[in-house]
Coordinates of C-alpha atoms in Angstrom, one line a residue:
X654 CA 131.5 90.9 130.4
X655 CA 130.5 94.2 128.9
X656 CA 129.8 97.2 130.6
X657 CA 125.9 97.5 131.2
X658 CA 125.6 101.1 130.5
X659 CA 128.5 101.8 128.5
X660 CA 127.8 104.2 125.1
X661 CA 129.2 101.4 122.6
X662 CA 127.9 98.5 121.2
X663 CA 129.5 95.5 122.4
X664 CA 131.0 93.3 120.1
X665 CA 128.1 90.8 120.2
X666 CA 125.7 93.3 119.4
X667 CA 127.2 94.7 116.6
X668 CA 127.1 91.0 115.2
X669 CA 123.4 90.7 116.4
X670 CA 122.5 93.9 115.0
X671 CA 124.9 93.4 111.8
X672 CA 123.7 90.1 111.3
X673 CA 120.0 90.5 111.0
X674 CA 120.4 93.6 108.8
X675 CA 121.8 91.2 106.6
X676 CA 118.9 88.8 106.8
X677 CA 116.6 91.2 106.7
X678 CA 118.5 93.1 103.4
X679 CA 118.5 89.4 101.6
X680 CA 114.9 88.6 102.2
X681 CA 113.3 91.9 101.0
X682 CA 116.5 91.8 97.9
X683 CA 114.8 88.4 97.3
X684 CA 111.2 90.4 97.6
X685 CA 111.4 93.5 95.6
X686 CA 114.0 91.8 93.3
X687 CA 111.3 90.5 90.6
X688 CA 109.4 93.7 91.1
X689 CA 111.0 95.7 87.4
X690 CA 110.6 92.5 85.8
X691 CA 108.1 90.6 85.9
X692 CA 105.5 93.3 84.2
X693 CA 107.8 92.7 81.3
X694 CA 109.2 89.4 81.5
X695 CA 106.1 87.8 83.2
X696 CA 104.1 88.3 79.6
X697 CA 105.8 85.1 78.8
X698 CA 104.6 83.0 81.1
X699 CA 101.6 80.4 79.9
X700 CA 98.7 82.4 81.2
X701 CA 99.6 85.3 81.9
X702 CA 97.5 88.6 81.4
X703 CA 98.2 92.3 83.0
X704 CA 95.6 91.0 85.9
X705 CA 97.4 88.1 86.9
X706 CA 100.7 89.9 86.3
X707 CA 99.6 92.3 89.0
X708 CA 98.4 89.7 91.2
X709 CA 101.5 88.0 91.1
X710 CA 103.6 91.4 92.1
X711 CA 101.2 92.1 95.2
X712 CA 100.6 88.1 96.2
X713 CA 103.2 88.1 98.4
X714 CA 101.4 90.9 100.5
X715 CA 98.4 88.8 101.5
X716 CA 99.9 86.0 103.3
X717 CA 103.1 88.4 104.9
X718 CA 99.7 91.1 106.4
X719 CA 98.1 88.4 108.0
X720 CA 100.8 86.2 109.7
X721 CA 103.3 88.5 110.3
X722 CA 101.7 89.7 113.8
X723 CA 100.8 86.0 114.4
X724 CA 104.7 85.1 113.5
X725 CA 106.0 87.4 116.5
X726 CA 103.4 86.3 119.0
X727 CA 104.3 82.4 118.2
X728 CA 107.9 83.4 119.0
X729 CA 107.3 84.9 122.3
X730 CA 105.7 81.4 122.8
X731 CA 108.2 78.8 121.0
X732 CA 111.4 81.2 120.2
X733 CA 112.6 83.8 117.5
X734 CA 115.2 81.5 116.3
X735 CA 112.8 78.2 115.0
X736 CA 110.1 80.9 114.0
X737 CA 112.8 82.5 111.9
X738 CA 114.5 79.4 110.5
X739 CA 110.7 78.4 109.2
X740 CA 109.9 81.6 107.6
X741 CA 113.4 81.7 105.7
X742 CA 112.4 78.0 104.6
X743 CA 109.2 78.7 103.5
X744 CA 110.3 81.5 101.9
X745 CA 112.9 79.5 99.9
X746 CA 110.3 76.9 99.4
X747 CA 108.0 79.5 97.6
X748 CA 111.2 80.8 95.2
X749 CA 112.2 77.4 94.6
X750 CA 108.2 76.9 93.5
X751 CA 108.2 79.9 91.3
X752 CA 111.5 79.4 89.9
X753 CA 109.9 75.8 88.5
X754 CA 106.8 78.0 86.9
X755 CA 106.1 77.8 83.9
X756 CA 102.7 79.4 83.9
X757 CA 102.0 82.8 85.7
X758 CA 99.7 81.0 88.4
X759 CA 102.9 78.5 89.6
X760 CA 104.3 82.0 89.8
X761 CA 101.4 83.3 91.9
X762 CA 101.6 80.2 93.9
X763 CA 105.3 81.0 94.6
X764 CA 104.5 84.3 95.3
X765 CA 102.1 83.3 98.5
X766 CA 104.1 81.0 99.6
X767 CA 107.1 83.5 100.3
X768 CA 104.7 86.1 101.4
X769 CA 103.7 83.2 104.4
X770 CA 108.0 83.4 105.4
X771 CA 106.8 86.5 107.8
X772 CA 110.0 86.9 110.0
X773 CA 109.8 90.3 110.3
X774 CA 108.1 90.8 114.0
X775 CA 110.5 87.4 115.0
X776 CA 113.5 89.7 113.8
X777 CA 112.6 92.4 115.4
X778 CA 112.0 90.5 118.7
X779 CA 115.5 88.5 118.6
X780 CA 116.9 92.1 117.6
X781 CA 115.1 93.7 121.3
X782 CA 117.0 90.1 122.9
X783 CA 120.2 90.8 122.0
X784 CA 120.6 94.3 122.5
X785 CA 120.5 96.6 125.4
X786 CA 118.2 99.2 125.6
X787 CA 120.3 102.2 125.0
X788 CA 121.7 101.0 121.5
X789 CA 118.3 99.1 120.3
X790 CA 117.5 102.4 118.8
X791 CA 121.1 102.3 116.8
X792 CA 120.7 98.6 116.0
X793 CA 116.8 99.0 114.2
X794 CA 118.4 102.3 112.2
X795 CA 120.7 99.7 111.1
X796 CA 118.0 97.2 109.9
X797 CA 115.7 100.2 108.3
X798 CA 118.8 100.8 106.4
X799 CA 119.5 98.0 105.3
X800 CA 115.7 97.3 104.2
X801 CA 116.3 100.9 102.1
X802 CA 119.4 99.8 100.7
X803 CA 118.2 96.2 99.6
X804 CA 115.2 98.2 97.6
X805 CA 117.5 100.1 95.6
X806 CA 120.2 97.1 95.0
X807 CA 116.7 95.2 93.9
X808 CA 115.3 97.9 91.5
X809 CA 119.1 97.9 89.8
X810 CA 120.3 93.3 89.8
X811 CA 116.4 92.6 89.1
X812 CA 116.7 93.2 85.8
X813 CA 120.6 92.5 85.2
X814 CA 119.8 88.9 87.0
X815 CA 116.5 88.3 84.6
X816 CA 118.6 89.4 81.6
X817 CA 121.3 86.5 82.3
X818 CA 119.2 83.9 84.0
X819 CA 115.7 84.9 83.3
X820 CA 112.6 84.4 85.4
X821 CA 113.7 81.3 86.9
X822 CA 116.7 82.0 87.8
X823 CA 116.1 85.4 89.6
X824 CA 113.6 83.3 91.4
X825 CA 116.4 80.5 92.3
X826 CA 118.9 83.2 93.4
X827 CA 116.3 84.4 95.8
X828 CA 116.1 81.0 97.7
X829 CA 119.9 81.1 97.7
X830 CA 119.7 84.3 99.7
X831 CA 117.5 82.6 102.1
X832 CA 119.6 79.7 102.7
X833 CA 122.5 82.4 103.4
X834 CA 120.2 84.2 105.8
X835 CA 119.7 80.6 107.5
X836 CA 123.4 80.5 108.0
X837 CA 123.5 83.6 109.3
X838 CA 121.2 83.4 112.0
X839 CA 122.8 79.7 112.6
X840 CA 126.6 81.4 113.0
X841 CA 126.7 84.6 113.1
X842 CA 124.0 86.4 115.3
X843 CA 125.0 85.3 118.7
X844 CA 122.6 83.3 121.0
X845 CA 119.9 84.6 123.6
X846 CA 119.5 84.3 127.0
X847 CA 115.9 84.0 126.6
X848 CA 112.9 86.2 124.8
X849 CA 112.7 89.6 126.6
X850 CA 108.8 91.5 127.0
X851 CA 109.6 95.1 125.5
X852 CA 106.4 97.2 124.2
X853 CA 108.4 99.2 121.8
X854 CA 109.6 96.2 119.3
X855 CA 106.9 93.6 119.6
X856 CA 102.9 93.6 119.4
X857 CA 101.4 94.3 123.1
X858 CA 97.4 92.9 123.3
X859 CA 96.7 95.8 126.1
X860 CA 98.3 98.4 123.2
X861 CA 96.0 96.8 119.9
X862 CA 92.8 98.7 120.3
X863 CA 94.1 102.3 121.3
X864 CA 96.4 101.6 118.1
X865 CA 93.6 101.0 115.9
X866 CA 91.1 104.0 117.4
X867 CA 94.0 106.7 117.2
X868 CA 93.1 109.2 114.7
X869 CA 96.8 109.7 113.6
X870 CA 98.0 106.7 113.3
X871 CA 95.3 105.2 111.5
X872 CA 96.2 108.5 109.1
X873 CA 99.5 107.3 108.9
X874 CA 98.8 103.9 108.3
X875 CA 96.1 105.2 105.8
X876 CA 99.8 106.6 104.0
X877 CA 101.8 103.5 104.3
X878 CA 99.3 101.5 102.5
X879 CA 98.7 103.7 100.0
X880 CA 102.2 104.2 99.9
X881 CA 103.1 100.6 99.3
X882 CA 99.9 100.3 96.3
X883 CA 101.0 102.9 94.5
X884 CA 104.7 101.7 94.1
X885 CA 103.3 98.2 93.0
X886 CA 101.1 99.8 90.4
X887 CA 103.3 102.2 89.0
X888 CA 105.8 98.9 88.4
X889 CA 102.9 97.1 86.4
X890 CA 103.2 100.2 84.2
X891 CA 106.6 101.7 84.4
X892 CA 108.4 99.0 82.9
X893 CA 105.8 98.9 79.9
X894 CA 106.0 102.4 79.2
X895 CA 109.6 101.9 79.1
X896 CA 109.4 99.6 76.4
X897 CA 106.4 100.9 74.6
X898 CA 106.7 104.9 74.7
X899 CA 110.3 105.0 75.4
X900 CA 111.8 102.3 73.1
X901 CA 114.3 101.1 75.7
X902 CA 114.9 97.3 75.4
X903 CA 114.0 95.5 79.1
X904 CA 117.4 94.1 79.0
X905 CA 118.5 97.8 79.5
X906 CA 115.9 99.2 82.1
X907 CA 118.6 98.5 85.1
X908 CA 120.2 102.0 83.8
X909 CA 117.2 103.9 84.6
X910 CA 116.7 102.6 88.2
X911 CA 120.4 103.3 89.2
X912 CA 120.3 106.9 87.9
X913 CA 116.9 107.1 89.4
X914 CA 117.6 105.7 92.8
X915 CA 121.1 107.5 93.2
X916 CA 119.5 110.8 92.3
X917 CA 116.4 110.8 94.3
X918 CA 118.5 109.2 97.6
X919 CA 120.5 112.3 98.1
X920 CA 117.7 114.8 96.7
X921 CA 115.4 113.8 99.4
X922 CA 117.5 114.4 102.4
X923 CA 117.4 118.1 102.5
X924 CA 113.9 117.7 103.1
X925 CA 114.0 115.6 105.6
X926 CA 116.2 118.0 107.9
X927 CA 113.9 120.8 107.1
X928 CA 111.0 118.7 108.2
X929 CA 113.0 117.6 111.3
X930 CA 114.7 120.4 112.5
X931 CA 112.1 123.2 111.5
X932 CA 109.9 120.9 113.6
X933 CA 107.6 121.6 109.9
X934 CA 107.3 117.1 108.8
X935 CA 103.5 117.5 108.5
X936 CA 103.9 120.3 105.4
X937 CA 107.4 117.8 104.0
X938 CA 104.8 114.8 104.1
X939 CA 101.9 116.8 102.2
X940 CA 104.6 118.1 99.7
X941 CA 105.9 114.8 98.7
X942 CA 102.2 113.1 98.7
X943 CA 101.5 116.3 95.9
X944 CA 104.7 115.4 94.5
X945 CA 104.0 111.5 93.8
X946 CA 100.6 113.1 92.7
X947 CA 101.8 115.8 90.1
X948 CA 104.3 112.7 88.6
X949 CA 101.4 110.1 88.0
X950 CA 99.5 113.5 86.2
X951 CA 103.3 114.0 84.2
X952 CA 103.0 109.6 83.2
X953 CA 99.7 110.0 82.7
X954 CA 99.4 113.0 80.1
X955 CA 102.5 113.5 78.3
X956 CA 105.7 111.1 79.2
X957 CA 105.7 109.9 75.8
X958 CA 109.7 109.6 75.1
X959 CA 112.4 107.5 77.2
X960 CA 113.9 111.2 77.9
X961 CA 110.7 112.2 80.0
X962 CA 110.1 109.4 81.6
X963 CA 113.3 109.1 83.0
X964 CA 113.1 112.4 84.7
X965 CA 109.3 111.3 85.9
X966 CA 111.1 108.0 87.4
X967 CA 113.5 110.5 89.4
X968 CA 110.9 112.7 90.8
X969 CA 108.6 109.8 91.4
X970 CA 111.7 107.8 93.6
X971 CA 112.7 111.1 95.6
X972 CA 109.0 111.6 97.0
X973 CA 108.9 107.9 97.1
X974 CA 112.2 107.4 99.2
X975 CA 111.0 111.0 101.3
X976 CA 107.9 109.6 102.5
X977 CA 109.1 105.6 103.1
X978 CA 112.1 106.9 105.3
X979 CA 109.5 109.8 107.0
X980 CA 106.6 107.6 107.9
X981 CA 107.8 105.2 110.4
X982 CA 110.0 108.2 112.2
X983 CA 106.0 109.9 112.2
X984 CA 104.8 106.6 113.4
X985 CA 107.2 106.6 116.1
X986 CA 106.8 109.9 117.3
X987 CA 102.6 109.6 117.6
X988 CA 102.4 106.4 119.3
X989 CA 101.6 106.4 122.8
X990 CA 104.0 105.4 125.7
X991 CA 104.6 102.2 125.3
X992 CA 102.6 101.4 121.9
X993 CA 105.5 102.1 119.5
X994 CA 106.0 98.3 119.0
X995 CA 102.4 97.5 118.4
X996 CA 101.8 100.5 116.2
X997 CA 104.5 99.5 114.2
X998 CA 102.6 96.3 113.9
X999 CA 99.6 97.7 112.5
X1000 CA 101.8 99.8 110.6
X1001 CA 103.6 97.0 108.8
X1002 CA 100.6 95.2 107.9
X1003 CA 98.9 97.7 106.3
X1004 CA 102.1 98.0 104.3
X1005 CA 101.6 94.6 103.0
X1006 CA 98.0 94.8 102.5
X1007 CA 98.8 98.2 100.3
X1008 CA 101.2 95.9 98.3
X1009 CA 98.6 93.4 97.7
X1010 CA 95.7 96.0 96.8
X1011 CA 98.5 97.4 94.6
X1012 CA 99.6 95.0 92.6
X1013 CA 96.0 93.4 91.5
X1014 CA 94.4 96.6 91.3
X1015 CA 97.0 98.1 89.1
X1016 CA 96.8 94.8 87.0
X1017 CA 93.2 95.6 86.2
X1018 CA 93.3 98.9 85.3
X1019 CA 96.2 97.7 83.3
X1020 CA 94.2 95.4 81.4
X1021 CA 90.6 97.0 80.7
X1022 CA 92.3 100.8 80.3
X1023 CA 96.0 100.5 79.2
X1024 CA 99.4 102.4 80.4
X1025 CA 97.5 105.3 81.3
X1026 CA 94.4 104.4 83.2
X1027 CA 97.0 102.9 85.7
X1028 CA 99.1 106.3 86.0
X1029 CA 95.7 107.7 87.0
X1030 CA 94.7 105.6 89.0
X1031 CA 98.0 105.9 91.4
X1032 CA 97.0 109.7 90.9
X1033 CA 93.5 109.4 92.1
X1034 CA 94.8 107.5 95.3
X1035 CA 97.9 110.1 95.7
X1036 CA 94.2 112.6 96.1
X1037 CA 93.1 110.3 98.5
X1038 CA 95.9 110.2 100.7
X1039 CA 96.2 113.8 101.0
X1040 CA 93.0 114.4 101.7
X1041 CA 93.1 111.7 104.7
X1042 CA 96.9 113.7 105.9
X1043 CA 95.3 116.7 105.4
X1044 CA 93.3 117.2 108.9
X1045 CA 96.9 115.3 111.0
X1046 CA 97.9 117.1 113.9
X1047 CA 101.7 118.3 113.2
X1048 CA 103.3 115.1 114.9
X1049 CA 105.1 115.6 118.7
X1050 CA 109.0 116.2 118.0
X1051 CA 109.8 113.8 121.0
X1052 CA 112.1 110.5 122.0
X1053 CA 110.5 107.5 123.0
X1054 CA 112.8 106.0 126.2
X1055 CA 112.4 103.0 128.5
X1056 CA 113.7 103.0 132.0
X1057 CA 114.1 100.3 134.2
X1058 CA 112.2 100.4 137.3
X1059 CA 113.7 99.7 141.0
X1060 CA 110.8 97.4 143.2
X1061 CA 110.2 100.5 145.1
X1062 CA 109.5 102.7 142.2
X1063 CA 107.2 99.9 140.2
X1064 CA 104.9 100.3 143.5
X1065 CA 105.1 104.3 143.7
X1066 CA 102.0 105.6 143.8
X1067 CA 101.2 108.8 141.2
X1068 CA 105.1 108.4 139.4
X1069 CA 103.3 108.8 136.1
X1070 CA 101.1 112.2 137.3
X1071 CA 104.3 113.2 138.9
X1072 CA 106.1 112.8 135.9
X1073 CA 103.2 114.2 133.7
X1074 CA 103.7 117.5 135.4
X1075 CA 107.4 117.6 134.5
X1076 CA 107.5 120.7 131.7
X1077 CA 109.3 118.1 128.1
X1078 CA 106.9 115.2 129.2
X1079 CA 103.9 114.6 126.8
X1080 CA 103.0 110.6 127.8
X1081 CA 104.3 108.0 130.1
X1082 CA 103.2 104.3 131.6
X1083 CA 104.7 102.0 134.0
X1084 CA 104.5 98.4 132.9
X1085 CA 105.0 96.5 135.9
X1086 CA 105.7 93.0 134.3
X1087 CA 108.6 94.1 133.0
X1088 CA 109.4 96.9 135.7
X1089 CA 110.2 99.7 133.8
X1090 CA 108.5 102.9 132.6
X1091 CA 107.6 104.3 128.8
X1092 CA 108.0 108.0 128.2
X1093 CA 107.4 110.1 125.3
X1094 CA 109.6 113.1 125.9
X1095 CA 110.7 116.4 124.1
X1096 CA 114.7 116.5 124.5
X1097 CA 114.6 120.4 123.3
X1098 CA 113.0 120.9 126.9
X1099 CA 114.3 118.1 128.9
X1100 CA 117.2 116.3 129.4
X1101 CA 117.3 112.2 129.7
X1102 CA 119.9 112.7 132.8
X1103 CA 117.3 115.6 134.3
X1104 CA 114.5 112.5 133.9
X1105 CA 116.9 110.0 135.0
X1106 CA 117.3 111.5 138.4
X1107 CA 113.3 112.1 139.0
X1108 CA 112.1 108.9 138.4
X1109 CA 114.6 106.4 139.5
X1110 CA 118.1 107.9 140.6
X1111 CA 119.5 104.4 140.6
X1112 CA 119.2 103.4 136.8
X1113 CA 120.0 104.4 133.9
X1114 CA 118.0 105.8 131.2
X1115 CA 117.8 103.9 127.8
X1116 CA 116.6 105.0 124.7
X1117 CA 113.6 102.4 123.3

């Protein structure tokens, strides 16, 4: 037995947390994988045109919006583990499919069907099982890691995979990585003791429609579809120019990605210290949004040699990698006690539905305006979404935590005014089916011990 409130992961949660990193790194690899190539391989395909080719990139993002929120809430009902093990299959099922294309709508078809393997609220559920509260934080830095680390390993095999194997076989290696997540999930990630209720990692029904009627998290989700659009665009058109203005092979476009990613990984954390510890994220998030919006402008007028769009693919990936690791720490921080998990929900789905909206629309423009009406178009929704972050409140610079509750303190009357009135407390709600207490607090004023001690000196405080 492991000590309940000790400050290390146990041994079974590193493995839990270790082991769906992986699965999660494998499935979005297996995602973002065909995303260099398939503007410039796809072409092949019986078929194909740059609308189709679009719609092929974003497919995936239809069926992954709309059944990802249904996924989680089956697996409250039936389990995490069979609702994982059916996404991973149908998400091999859907590579498998694709891999056997030989005309861009079998590819489509594939597309969907690995889109419709929506594990991603299941993972995050079994994640909130296995861990205690005071390391869950830890263990979903570990996943968004991994998630950021599979996108840049994608941008860079993509293409050295589709060189050697071609379309097919990128597409085969991807189910391969889903079996491997099966086995992972079958031997390494320990078992559950049963499916745990927590409002910070799963969708709550009481927490949908505050979710959807707050201001700055519709903003926010507002960026993350954007967000999401633009990148799927920019790669119906990137590779392309590559080829067409720069004169660099697509056998040799992997090059440009590693440079690319390595650069703009390390560029982009200065930022994000100012933004955090200058308590300044609001004016970082508007930079990089005018950023992502001055380097459409540069691919649109004059990146006409390999040597300038190179440096255009550096800027773009810095302000791309700044605002995908800033916007779910924003997320977090706006959400109301309790409501992280649901807005994260929300959040996610209007991810997907940005890669969808991406892919076809950039397709279009692609084929009734060429190279550069797409370039503009990402600019014109860069505009957009500035406008739209323009008028957010500068997010609250506070930690979300969950306590556990005592019987006594669940049926204390006013413990959230009382608390309310505590100077470093913005938000807080007791959720008596799970006896415990959300509370959005400002660690700069307050101290989690300090809190401990007001509202239940008995328990211990754990970060959500």
């Amino acid at each position: 037995m492991h000590d309940p409130h000790s400050e290390r992961m146990s041994g079974s949660e590193t493995r839990a947390a270790g082991g769906l990193a992986l699965v999660f790194a494998f499935r979005m690899l297996g995602m973002f994988m065909v995303l260099p190539v398939l503007a410039t391989y796809g072409m092949d395909l019986a078929g194909a045109t740059p609308a189709l080719i679009g719609l092929a990139i974003g497919a995936y993002g239809l069926t992954q919006a709309f059944l990802q929120i249904p996924f989680g809430v089956i697996s409250d009902r039936i389990g995490r583990r069979p609702v994982i093990y059916l996404g991973l299959v149908i998400f091999a099922l859907g590579s498998v499919l694709a891999a056997q294309a030989d005309s861009i709508w079998g590819v489509i078809a594939g597309r969907i069907l690995q889109g419709a393997g929506a594990i991603s609220a299941a993972v995050m559920a079994l994640l909130s099982d296995l861990t205690r509260e005071q390391h869950r934080t830890k263990a979903m830095a570990m996943i968004g890691m991994s998630i950021g680390l599979s996108f840049a390993v994608a941008m860079v095999v993509g293409p050295l995979v589709t060189r050697a194997f071609g379309l097919s076989g990128l597409f085969l290696a991807t189910a391969a990585m889903a079996v491997v997540g099966i086995a992972i999930i079958a031997f390494v990630v320990p078992p559950s003791h049963g499916a745990l209720q927590h409002r910070e990692s799963g969708v709550a029904k009481q927490a949908l429609m505050p979710t959807l009627r707050h201001p700055d998290l519709l903003r926010l989700d507002v960026g993350i579809f954007v967000l999401h659009a633009i990148l799927m665009a920019s790669f119906i058109a990137l590779p392309l120019a590559f080829v067409e203005r720069g004169g660099l092979p697509k056998e040799e476009h992997w090059w440009v990605y590693l440079i690319a990613l390595l650069i703009s990984f390390f560029a982009m954390i200065p930022f994000i210290i100012y933004g955090e510890k200058k308590r300044k994220m609001k004016r970082v998030l508007l930079g990089a949004v005018s950023v992502l919006m001055l380097t459409e402008l540069f691919f649109w007028l004059s990146a006409d040699n390999l040597h300038e769009l190179v440096i255009g693919t550096v800027i773009f990936f810095t302000a791309f990698n700044l605002l995908e690791a800033s916007l779910p720490s924003l997320v977090s921080k706006v959400s109301p006690a309790g409501g992280k998990g649901t807005a994260m929900g929300v959040y996610s789905t209007s991810q997907f539905l940005g890669a969808a909206l991406g892919g076809i629309l950039g397709g279009w423009l692609f084929q009734h305006g060429g190279l550069s009406t797409v370039f503009l178009g990402c600019a014109a929704l860069c505009a957009l979404w500035w406008g739209v972050a323009l008028s957010m409140r500068e997010p609250p610079y506070v930690t979300s935590l969950r306590m556990p509750l005592s019987a006594e303190a669940v049926r204390e009357a006013g413990l959230t005014e009382r608390l309310m009135a505590v100077p470093g407390v913005t938000d807080a709600v007791v959720v008596a089916d799970e006896a415990a207490i959300y509370i959005k607090l400002d660690t700069q004023i307050l101290d989690r011990t300090t809190l401990e001690r007001l509202v239940n000196p008995a328990s211990s405080a754990c970060e959500a």
